[in-house]
Short mmCIF file of C-alpha atoms in Angstrom, two decimals:
data_model
loop_
_atom_site.label_atom_id
_atom_site.label_comp_id
_atom_site.label_asym_id
_atom_site.label_seq_id
_atom_site.Cartn_x
_atom_site.Cartn_y
_atom_site.Cartn_z
CA MET A 1024 0.00 0.00 0.00
CA PHE A 1025 1.33 3.44 -0.96
CA ILE A 1026 1.17 5.75 2.09
CA ASP A 1027 2.67 9.21 1.52
CA LYS A 1028 1.34 11.09 4.55
CA THR A 1029 1.03 10.29 8.25
CA ARG A 1030 -1.22 11.47 11.00
CA PRO A 1031 0.46 13.68 13.64
CA PHE A 1032 2.16 11.65 16.34
CA LEU A 1033 4.12 12.43 19.50
CA VAL A 1034 7.89 12.09 19.76
CA LYS A 1035 9.35 12.31 23.26
CA ALA A 1036 13.08 12.21 23.93
CA GLY A 1037 14.49 10.68 27.11
CA LYS A 1038 15.19 12.60 30.31
CA GLY A 1039 18.77 12.96 31.44
CA GLY A 1040 19.79 10.91 34.48
CA ASN A 1041 20.07 12.66 37.84
CA GLY A 1042 23.49 13.37 39.29
CA ALA A 1043 24.42 11.33 42.38
CA LEU A 1044 24.70 12.74 45.90
CA SER A 1045 27.29 10.51 47.50
CA PHE A 1046 30.36 10.52 49.78
CA LEU A 1047 33.22 8.08 49.71
CA HIS A 1048 33.30 5.77 52.73
CA ILE A 1049 36.22 3.35 52.76
CA LYS A 1050 38.47 2.23 55.58
CA SER A 1051 41.69 3.22 53.83
CA ASN A 1052 40.57 6.81 53.14
CA GLU A 1053 39.15 8.57 56.17
CA PHE A 1054 38.46 11.81 54.29
CA GLY A 1055 37.20 10.42 50.99
CA GLY A 1056 34.98 13.38 50.19
CA PRO A 1057 32.13 13.71 47.66
CA ASP A 1058 32.12 11.12 44.90
CA GLY A 1059 28.69 11.47 43.21
CA GLY A 1060 28.92 10.88 39.46
CA ASN A 1061 27.03 12.58 36.64
CA GLY A 1062 23.84 11.25 35.08
CA GLY A 1063 23.73 9.95 31.51
CA ARG A 1064 22.14 11.77 28.57
CA GLY A 1065 18.61 10.82 27.58
CA GLY A 1066 18.01 9.21 24.20
CA SER A 1067 17.25 11.45 21.22
CA ILE A 1068 14.81 10.67 18.41
CA ILE A 1069 16.40 10.98 14.97
CA VAL A 1070 14.71 10.71 11.57
CA ARG A 1071 16.94 9.13 8.91
CA ALA A 1072 16.42 8.93 5.13
CA VAL A 1073 17.04 5.50 3.55
CA HIS A 1074 16.69 4.16 0.01
CA ASP A 1075 15.26 0.76 0.91
CA GLN A 1076 11.86 2.23 1.83
CA SER A 1077 9.37 3.72 -0.62
CA THR A 1078 6.33 4.42 1.57
CA LEU A 1079 5.42 5.72 5.03
CA ILE A 1080 3.25 2.71 5.84
CA ALA A 1081 5.42 1.89 8.88
CA TYR A 1082 4.13 5.07 10.55
CA SER A 1083 0.49 4.89 9.46
CA HIS A 1084 -0.69 3.73 12.90
CA VAL A 1085 2.02 5.22 15.13
CA LYS A 1086 0.72 7.42 17.95
CA LYS A 1087 3.82 7.89 20.10
CA VAL A 1088 7.57 7.31 19.93
CA VAL A 1089 9.42 7.53 23.26
CA ALA A 1090 13.16 7.27 23.86
CA GLU A 1091 14.70 5.87 27.05
CA ASP A 1092 15.88 8.02 29.96
CA GLY A 1093 19.55 8.24 30.86
CA GLU A 1094 20.69 6.37 33.97
CA LYS A 1095 21.42 8.27 37.15
CA GLY A 1096 24.98 8.80 38.31
CA GLN A 1097 26.61 6.41 40.74
CA LYS A 1098 29.01 6.65 43.64
CA LYS A 1099 32.77 6.53 43.07
CA LYS A 1100 32.27 9.25 40.42
CA MET A 1101 30.75 6.76 37.99
CA TYR A 1102 28.73 8.26 35.17
CA GLY A 1103 25.24 6.97 34.42
CA ARG A 1104 24.79 5.14 31.11
CA ALA A 1105 23.58 7.31 28.25
CA ALA A 1106 20.38 6.03 26.63
CA LYS A 1107 20.43 4.82 23.03
CA ASN A 1108 19.04 7.10 20.35
CA VAL A 1109 15.89 6.04 18.51
CA TYR A 1110 16.14 6.13 14.70
CA LEU A 1111 13.05 6.51 12.53
CA ASP A 1112 13.89 5.36 8.99
CA VAL A 1113 11.85 7.06 6.26
CA PRO A 1114 12.05 7.09 2.43
CA VAL A 1115 14.34 9.59 0.77
CA GLY A 1116 12.20 12.61 -0.09
CA THR A 1117 10.35 12.76 3.24
CA VAL A 1118 9.52 16.20 4.64
CA ILE A 1119 9.06 16.65 8.41
CA PHE A 1120 6.59 19.13 9.92
CA GLU A 1121 5.89 20.09 13.53
CA VAL A 1122 2.17 20.21 14.29
CA ASN A 1123 0.68 22.67 16.76
CA GLY A 1124 -3.12 22.58 16.58
CA GLU A 1125 -4.05 23.57 13.02
CA GLU A 1126 -0.62 25.05 12.30
CA ARG A 1127 2.26 23.21 10.68
CA THR A 1128 5.89 24.33 10.81
CA PHE A 1129 8.51 23.03 8.39
CA LEU A 1130 11.39 21.28 10.16
CA ALA A 1131 13.46 19.39 7.58
CA ASP A 1132 13.53 18.03 4.04
CA LEU A 1133 15.38 14.70 3.89
CA SER A 1134 16.19 14.59 0.19
CA LYS A 1135 19.50 12.67 0.34
CA GLU A 1136 20.42 9.12 1.34
CA GLY A 1137 21.66 8.98 4.94
CA GLN A 1138 20.50 12.51 5.80
CA GLU A 1139 19.42 12.82 9.44
CA PHE A 1140 17.43 15.27 11.54
CA VAL A 1141 17.01 15.29 15.33
CA VAL A 1142 13.28 15.83 15.92
CA ALA A 1143 13.52 15.46 19.72
CA LYS A 1144 16.77 16.03 21.61
CA GLY A 1145 17.48 14.03 24.74
CA GLY A 1146 18.00 15.89 28.01
CA ARG A 1147 21.53 16.16 29.37
CA GLY A 1148 22.43 14.38 32.57
CA GLY A 1149 22.66 16.23 35.86
CA ARG A 1150 25.99 16.79 37.61
CA GLY A 1151 26.85 14.83 40.71
CA ASN A 1152 28.02 16.50 43.91
CA ALA A 1153 31.66 15.73 43.05
CA CYS A 1154 31.40 18.51 40.42
CA PHE A 1155 30.50 21.14 43.03
CA THR A 1156 33.59 20.76 45.20
CA THR A 1157 35.51 24.02 45.62
CA SER A 1158 38.27 25.29 47.89
CA VAL A 1159 35.56 26.77 50.11
CA ILE A 1160 32.92 24.04 49.88
CA GLN A 1161 34.70 20.75 50.55
CA ALA A 1162 31.59 18.62 51.11
CA PRO A 1163 28.77 19.85 48.84
CA LYS A 1164 25.42 18.24 49.48
CA ILE A 1165 23.84 19.28 46.22
CA ALA A 1166 23.45 17.49 42.89
CA GLU A 1167 21.61 18.35 39.69
CA ASN A 1168 18.61 16.64 38.19
CA GLY A 1169 18.75 15.59 34.56
CA LEU A 1170 17.00 17.86 32.07
CA PRO A 1171 13.75 16.63 30.47
CA GLY A 1172 13.90 15.52 26.84
CA GLN A 1173 12.32 17.50 24.05
CA GLU A 1174 8.72 16.68 23.20
CA ARG A 1175 6.74 17.65 20.09
CA MET A 1176 4.02 16.54 17.67
CA ILE A 1177 5.27 15.81 14.16
CA THR A 1178 4.00 14.49 10.85
CA PHE A 1179 5.73 13.11 7.74
CA GLU A 1180 4.98 13.80 4.08
CA LEU A 1181 6.63 11.94 1.23
CA LYS A 1182 7.37 13.96 -1.90
CA LEU A 1183 8.80 11.69 -4.59
CA LEU A 1184 12.25 12.36 -5.99
CA ALA A 1185 11.81 12.62 -9.76
CA ASP A 1186 13.47 14.76 -12.42
CA VAL A 1187 10.46 14.82 -14.72
CA GLY A 1188 6.75 14.86 -13.90
CA LEU A 1189 4.07 13.71 -16.36
CA VAL A 1190 0.87 15.72 -15.87
CA GLY A 1191 -2.38 15.98 -17.75
CA MET A 1192 -6.06 15.12 -17.76
CA PRO A 1193 -7.09 11.54 -16.94
CA SER A 1194 -6.51 9.00 -19.76
CA VAL A 1195 -4.10 11.14 -21.80
CA GLY A 1196 -1.60 8.25 -21.99
CA LYS A 1197 0.84 9.04 -19.15
CA SER A 1198 1.02 5.46 -17.86
CA THR A 1199 1.40 4.07 -21.38
CA LEU A 1200 4.27 6.46 -22.07
CA LEU A 1201 6.01 5.57 -18.78
CA SER A 1202 5.77 1.85 -19.62
CA VAL A 1203 7.39 2.55 -23.01
CA ILE A 1204 10.30 4.74 -21.83
CA SER A 1205 11.15 2.72 -18.69
CA LYS A 1206 10.77 -0.72 -17.16
CA ALA A 1207 7.96 0.49 -14.89
CA LYS A 1208 4.71 -1.43 -15.18
CA PRO A 1209 1.89 0.95 -14.19
CA GLU A 1210 -1.73 -0.13 -14.50
CA ILE A 1211 -3.11 0.85 -17.90
CA GLY A 1212 -6.79 1.04 -18.83
CA ASP A 1213 -9.22 2.86 -21.12
CA TYR A 1214 -11.08 4.50 -18.25
CA PRO A 1215 -10.34 7.63 -16.16
CA PHE A 1216 -8.21 7.44 -12.99
CA THR A 1217 -6.60 4.12 -13.84
CA THR A 1218 -3.55 5.43 -11.95
CA ILE A 1219 -4.42 5.98 -8.30
CA THR A 1220 -0.85 6.05 -6.96
CA PRO A 1221 2.23 7.78 -8.41
CA ASN A 1222 4.60 5.57 -10.42
CA LEU A 1223 8.32 6.08 -10.92
CA GLY A 1224 10.44 4.89 -13.83
CA VAL A 1225 14.07 5.38 -14.84
CA THR A 1226 14.70 6.28 -18.47
CA TYR A 1227 18.05 5.41 -20.05
CA LEU A 1228 19.14 7.10 -23.29
CA ASP A 1229 21.49 5.70 -25.92
CA ASP A 1230 24.19 8.22 -24.95
CA GLY A 1231 24.36 6.75 -21.43
CA SER A 1232 22.44 9.51 -19.66
CA SER A 1233 19.37 8.80 -17.55
CA PHE A 1234 16.65 10.54 -15.53
CA VAL A 1235 13.72 9.62 -13.28
CA VAL A 1236 10.16 10.13 -14.53
CA ALA A 1237 7.04 10.27 -12.32
CA ASP A 1238 3.63 9.36 -13.69
CA LEU A 1239 1.11 11.28 -11.58
CA PRO A 1240 -2.61 10.52 -11.36
CA GLY A 1241 -4.77 12.51 -13.76
CA LEU A 1242 -5.72 16.02 -12.72
CA ILE A 1243 -9.09 17.71 -13.16
CA GLU A 1244 -10.40 21.23 -12.73
CA GLY A 1245 -10.28 22.12 -9.02
CA ALA A 1246 -7.44 19.70 -8.27
CA SER A 1247 -5.50 22.40 -6.37
CA GLN A 1248 -8.50 22.73 -4.02
CA GLY A 1249 -8.64 18.98 -3.44
CA LYS A 1250 -11.04 17.75 -6.13
CA GLY A 1251 -10.40 14.34 -7.63
CA LEU A 1252 -6.96 13.05 -6.64
CA GLY A 1253 -5.43 16.53 -6.89
CA LEU A 1254 -4.14 17.54 -3.48
CA GLN A 1255 -3.34 13.95 -2.60
CA PHE A 1256 -0.77 13.63 -5.39
CA LEU A 1257 0.13 17.16 -6.54
CA ARG A 1258 2.77 17.18 -3.79
CA HIS A 1259 4.78 14.64 -5.76
CA ILE A 1260 5.42 17.10 -8.58
CA GLU A 1261 6.99 19.65 -6.24
CA ARG A 1262 10.52 18.26 -6.69
CA CYS A 1263 10.34 17.79 -10.50
CA ARG A 1264 12.68 20.09 -12.40
CA VAL A 1265 10.89 19.60 -15.74
CA ILE A 1266 7.16 19.19 -16.36
CA VAL A 1267 5.87 17.22 -19.35
CA HIS A 1268 2.32 18.36 -20.00
CA MET A 1269 0.54 15.67 -22.02
CA LEU A 1270 -2.47 16.51 -24.19
CA ASP A 1271 -4.78 13.89 -25.71
CA MET A 1272 -5.33 14.67 -29.41
CA THR A 1273 -8.53 12.58 -29.36
CA SER A 1274 -10.01 15.06 -26.83
CA GLU A 1275 -12.70 17.46 -28.05
CA ASP A 1276 -10.70 20.54 -27.03
CA PRO A 1277 -7.02 19.89 -26.15
CA LEU A 1278 -6.28 23.62 -25.72
CA HIS A 1279 -9.03 23.93 -23.11
CA ASP A 1280 -7.55 20.90 -21.31
CA PHE A 1281 -4.15 22.62 -21.37
CA GLU A 1282 -5.49 25.83 -19.80
CA VAL A 1283 -7.37 23.89 -17.09
CA ILE A 1284 -4.30 21.92 -15.96
CA ASN A 1285 -2.00 24.95 -16.14
CA ASN A 1286 -4.39 26.93 -13.97
CA GLU A 1287 -4.34 24.15 -11.37
CA LEU A 1288 -0.53 24.01 -11.39
CA GLY A 1289 -0.37 27.77 -10.92
CA SER A 1290 -2.92 27.73 -8.09
CA TYR A 1291 -1.04 24.98 -6.27
CA GLY A 1292 2.09 27.16 -6.01
CA PHE A 1293 5.68 25.96 -5.43
CA ASN A 1294 6.76 27.82 -8.61
CA LEU A 1295 5.46 24.99 -10.80
CA LEU A 1296 4.80 27.25 -13.79
CA LYS A 1297 8.31 28.74 -13.57
CA ARG A 1298 9.83 25.36 -14.40
CA PRO A 1299 10.64 24.26 -17.97
CA MET A 1300 7.54 22.68 -19.53
CA LEU A 1301 7.38 20.48 -22.60
CA VAL A 1302 3.95 20.06 -24.21
CA VAL A 1303 3.55 16.55 -25.61
CA CYS A 1304 0.62 15.84 -27.91
CA SER A 1305 -0.17 12.14 -27.49
CA LYS A 1306 -2.08 9.68 -29.69
CA VAL A 1307 -1.11 11.45 -32.92
CA GLU A 1308 -1.86 8.48 -35.18
CA ASP A 1309 -4.10 9.70 -38.05
CA GLU A 1310 -4.97 12.79 -40.08
CA GLU A 1311 -7.54 14.08 -37.60
CA THR A 1312 -5.17 13.93 -34.61
CA GLU A 1313 -2.37 15.36 -36.76
CA ALA A 1314 -4.57 18.36 -37.55
CA LYS A 1315 -5.32 18.91 -33.87
CA TYR A 1316 -1.60 18.74 -33.08
CA LEU A 1317 -0.85 21.45 -35.65
CA GLU A 1318 -3.62 23.59 -34.14
CA VAL A 1319 -2.14 23.21 -30.64
CA LYS A 1320 1.38 23.92 -31.89
CA LYS A 1321 0.25 27.12 -33.63
CA ALA A 1322 -1.59 28.35 -30.50
CA LEU A 1323 1.36 27.67 -28.13
CA GLU A 1324 4.20 28.56 -30.50
CA GLY A 1325 6.71 30.90 -28.90
CA LYS A 1326 5.62 29.99 -25.37
CA TYR A 1327 6.28 26.25 -25.18
CA ASP A 1328 7.99 23.53 -27.19
CA VAL A 1329 5.28 21.26 -28.62
CA LEU A 1330 6.03 17.71 -29.81
CA PRO A 1331 3.77 14.99 -31.25
CA ILE A 1332 4.16 11.34 -30.19
CA SER A 1333 2.44 8.00 -30.35
CA ALA A 1334 3.46 5.86 -27.38
CA ILE A 1335 1.69 2.81 -28.83
CA LEU A 1336 3.57 3.10 -32.14
CA HIS A 1337 6.79 4.33 -30.41
CA ASP A 1338 6.72 7.23 -32.86
CA LYS A 1339 8.97 10.24 -32.08
CA VAL A 1340 9.40 9.05 -28.47
CA ASN A 1341 13.21 9.29 -28.70
CA VAL A 1342 12.94 12.89 -30.00
CA MET A 1343 10.88 13.73 -26.92
CA LEU A 1344 13.37 12.04 -24.54
CA TYR A 1345 16.37 13.98 -25.86
CA LYS A 1346 14.38 17.21 -25.66
CA ILE A 1347 13.64 16.43 -22.00
CA LYS A 1348 17.35 15.81 -21.44
CA ASP A 1349 18.20 19.25 -22.89
CA LEU A 1350 15.63 20.92 -20.65
CA LEU A 1351 17.02 19.12 -17.59
CA ASN A 1352 20.52 20.38 -18.38
CA GLU A 1353 19.22 23.95 -18.34
CA ALA A 1354 16.74 23.60 -15.46
CA SER A 1355 17.31 25.31 -12.13
CA TYR A 1356 16.74 23.72 -8.74
CA PHE A 1357 13.68 25.00 -6.87
CA PRO A 1358 13.90 24.35 -3.10
CA LEU A 1359 10.62 23.22 -1.55
CA TYR A 1360 11.03 25.42 1.52
CA GLU A 1361 13.24 28.30 2.45
CA GLU A 1362 15.94 27.10 4.81
CA LYS A 1363 15.89 29.18 7.97
CA ASP A 1364 19.15 30.37 9.46
CA GLN A 1365 19.66 29.25 13.03
CA ASP A 1366 19.42 32.02 15.58
CA VAL A 1367 22.79 32.88 17.09
CA LYS A 1368 22.52 33.56 20.80
CA VAL A 1369 25.00 36.03 22.23
CA TYR A 1370 25.60 35.99 25.97
CA ASP A 1371 24.98 39.30 27.71
CA ALA A 1372 25.82 39.67 31.39
CA HIS A 1373 23.22 42.45 31.67
CA LEU A 1374 20.17 40.52 30.52
CA ASP A 1375 16.80 42.14 31.01
CA LEU A 1376 14.96 40.48 33.89
CA LYS A 1377 12.05 39.82 31.53
CA GLU A 1378 14.29 37.40 29.67
CA GLU A 1379 15.03 35.52 32.91
CA PHE A 1380 11.51 35.20 34.33
CA ASN A 1381 7.98 36.56 34.46
CA ILE A 1382 5.50 36.77 37.33
CA GLU A 1383 1.72 36.79 37.11
CA ARG A 1384 -1.01 37.12 39.74
CA VAL A 1385 -3.02 33.89 39.51
CA LYS A 1386 -5.59 35.00 42.09
CA PRO A 1387 -5.60 37.23 45.17
CA HIS A 1388 -2.51 36.49 47.33
CA HIS A 1389 -1.23 33.88 44.87
CA PHE A 1390 1.58 34.54 42.36
CA ARG A 1391 3.22 32.31 39.74
CA ILE A 1392 6.80 32.58 38.48
CA TYR A 1393 7.35 31.30 34.95
CA GLY A 1394 9.76 31.58 32.03
CA GLU A 1395 11.89 29.21 29.96
CA ARG A 1396 15.21 30.14 31.57
CA ILE A 1397 14.09 30.03 35.18
CA GLU A 1398 12.07 26.83 34.68
CA ARG A 1399 15.10 25.18 33.11
CA THR A 1400 17.24 26.26 36.07
CA TYR A 1401 14.62 24.92 38.47
CA SER A 1402 14.49 21.55 36.73
CA LEU A 1403 18.23 21.11 37.36
CA ILE A 1404 18.07 21.62 41.14
CA ASN A 1405 17.66 18.57 43.35
CA LEU A 1406 15.29 19.67 46.13
CA THR A 1407 15.60 16.49 48.22
CA SER A 1408 18.24 18.15 50.42
CA ASP A 1409 18.19 21.37 52.44
CA GLU A 1410 21.18 22.60 50.44
CA GLY A 1411 19.20 22.23 47.20
CA ILE A 1412 16.31 24.32 48.55
CA LEU A 1413 18.73 26.97 49.81
CA LYS A 1414 20.38 27.07 46.40
CA LEU A 1415 17.03 27.66 44.69
CA LEU A 1416 16.09 30.43 47.11
CA SER A 1417 19.53 31.99 46.60
CA ILE A 1418 19.02 32.02 42.82
CA LEU A 1419 15.59 33.65 43.20
CA ARG A 1420 17.08 36.25 45.51
CA ASN A 1421 19.94 37.03 43.10
CA LEU A 1422 17.41 37.49 40.31
CA ARG A 1423 15.59 40.01 42.53
CA VAL A 1424 12.35 38.07 42.41
CA ASP A 1425 11.45 39.58 45.81
CA ASP A 1426 11.65 43.10 44.35
CA LYS A 1427 9.38 42.14 41.45
CA LEU A 1428 6.84 40.55 43.78
CA LYS A 1429 6.81 43.70 45.90
CA GLU A 1430 6.19 45.82 42.79
CA LEU A 1431 3.19 43.63 41.97
CA GLY A 1432 1.71 44.23 45.43
CA ALA A 1433 2.66 41.03 47.23
CA VAL A 1434 2.27 41.12 51.01
CA ASP A 1435 3.63 38.91 53.78
CA GLY A 1436 2.11 35.43 53.71
CA ASP A 1437 1.23 35.42 49.98
CA THR A 1438 1.78 32.11 48.15
CA VAL A 1439 4.33 31.94 45.32
CA THR A 1440 4.75 28.94 42.99
CA LEU A 1441 7.50 28.01 40.54
CA CYS A 1442 6.55 24.87 38.59
CA ASP A 1443 5.63 22.44 41.41
CA PHE A 1444 7.62 24.28 44.12
CA GLU A 1445 5.58 26.46 46.49
CA PHE A 1446 6.74 28.91 49.18
CA ASP A 1447 5.43 31.88 51.18
CA TYR A 1448 6.52 35.43 50.49
CA TYR A 1449 7.88 37.59 53.30
CA GLU A 1450 9.45 40.99 52.81
#
């Protein structure tokens, strides 16, 4: 079964292992000191493009992919074991999107064999108390928790890798032509929509050159809005560098058919009409079809190259193939999506407090502290010891959280929460 799109599913990377809080106790070393090791990194989830898959059927019923957590640190300064990464193998040509409600955000286009993208990064392991030893603090009783792994909803879309795309109305002869110019064996019939899944074929020319051709299901008026099989399979033409627009010379009005399909290609977007297009008049096998071909050629002369063929009779097929080769040599590459530059973060010792944290009044006498930076710092602190709690309160004090609470009208005895930690405010 050809599956080229998945439902959104959850990917959740592993949490980093907690750092150990431990002290060396052996008979031969009376003053062993802290020896808590660091936790291991949580497993990441990585999508990898491979050539031995041609469909996304393996992910058609997937609802969640979860990586393992890293192991916690051990005594004697032993590190916890890092969790193994989870690899999701997909066909080459798969595009990854992040899903947030009705919105989709482009993440990566895996268009090359072996290309990888980390969709969920594992959390780093926390540091053990051995890392906090200083000349002043000889026996630290604090250790860090591991950071949580990244979590997001994603979906896959497969967009076939083909150099040339055959488009046209249903039953114009696309499948027949593909079977003639390659070893592909698409279903062929004398009724509309014989092709219900895209077919790929490799064409080899006598001069040793070759290219990949995609036979796409027939389009109809309104295809770019989802009518017929339009939206389901138009995505597979997005990568094609050359478009071969096939017209059936036994049709009542081939020029009208041409305008209908071109309008749908333009409405779909992705610069489809900016790509080189060869107009191929098929089924030119008698005087009547020859006359229609000459009419089409006269109407499109100067705008497009127009060639007549008969796939059944193998007439002028080689002329068409070498013309396609010439167009491919001149064709530009059109990226599917604009690659976004990664934001470069510059450290500033005088950060605005708004970048560190925010405070909101939840209800009378109840305040909540939130913000990515302060929540990340909180998740690292192990609150199972008094030293850990004191460290957290010291960080809040250094950030002048008390001053901000006072500005917001907090009074003695008010409740303040940070994630799942709760304390009372006193001036």
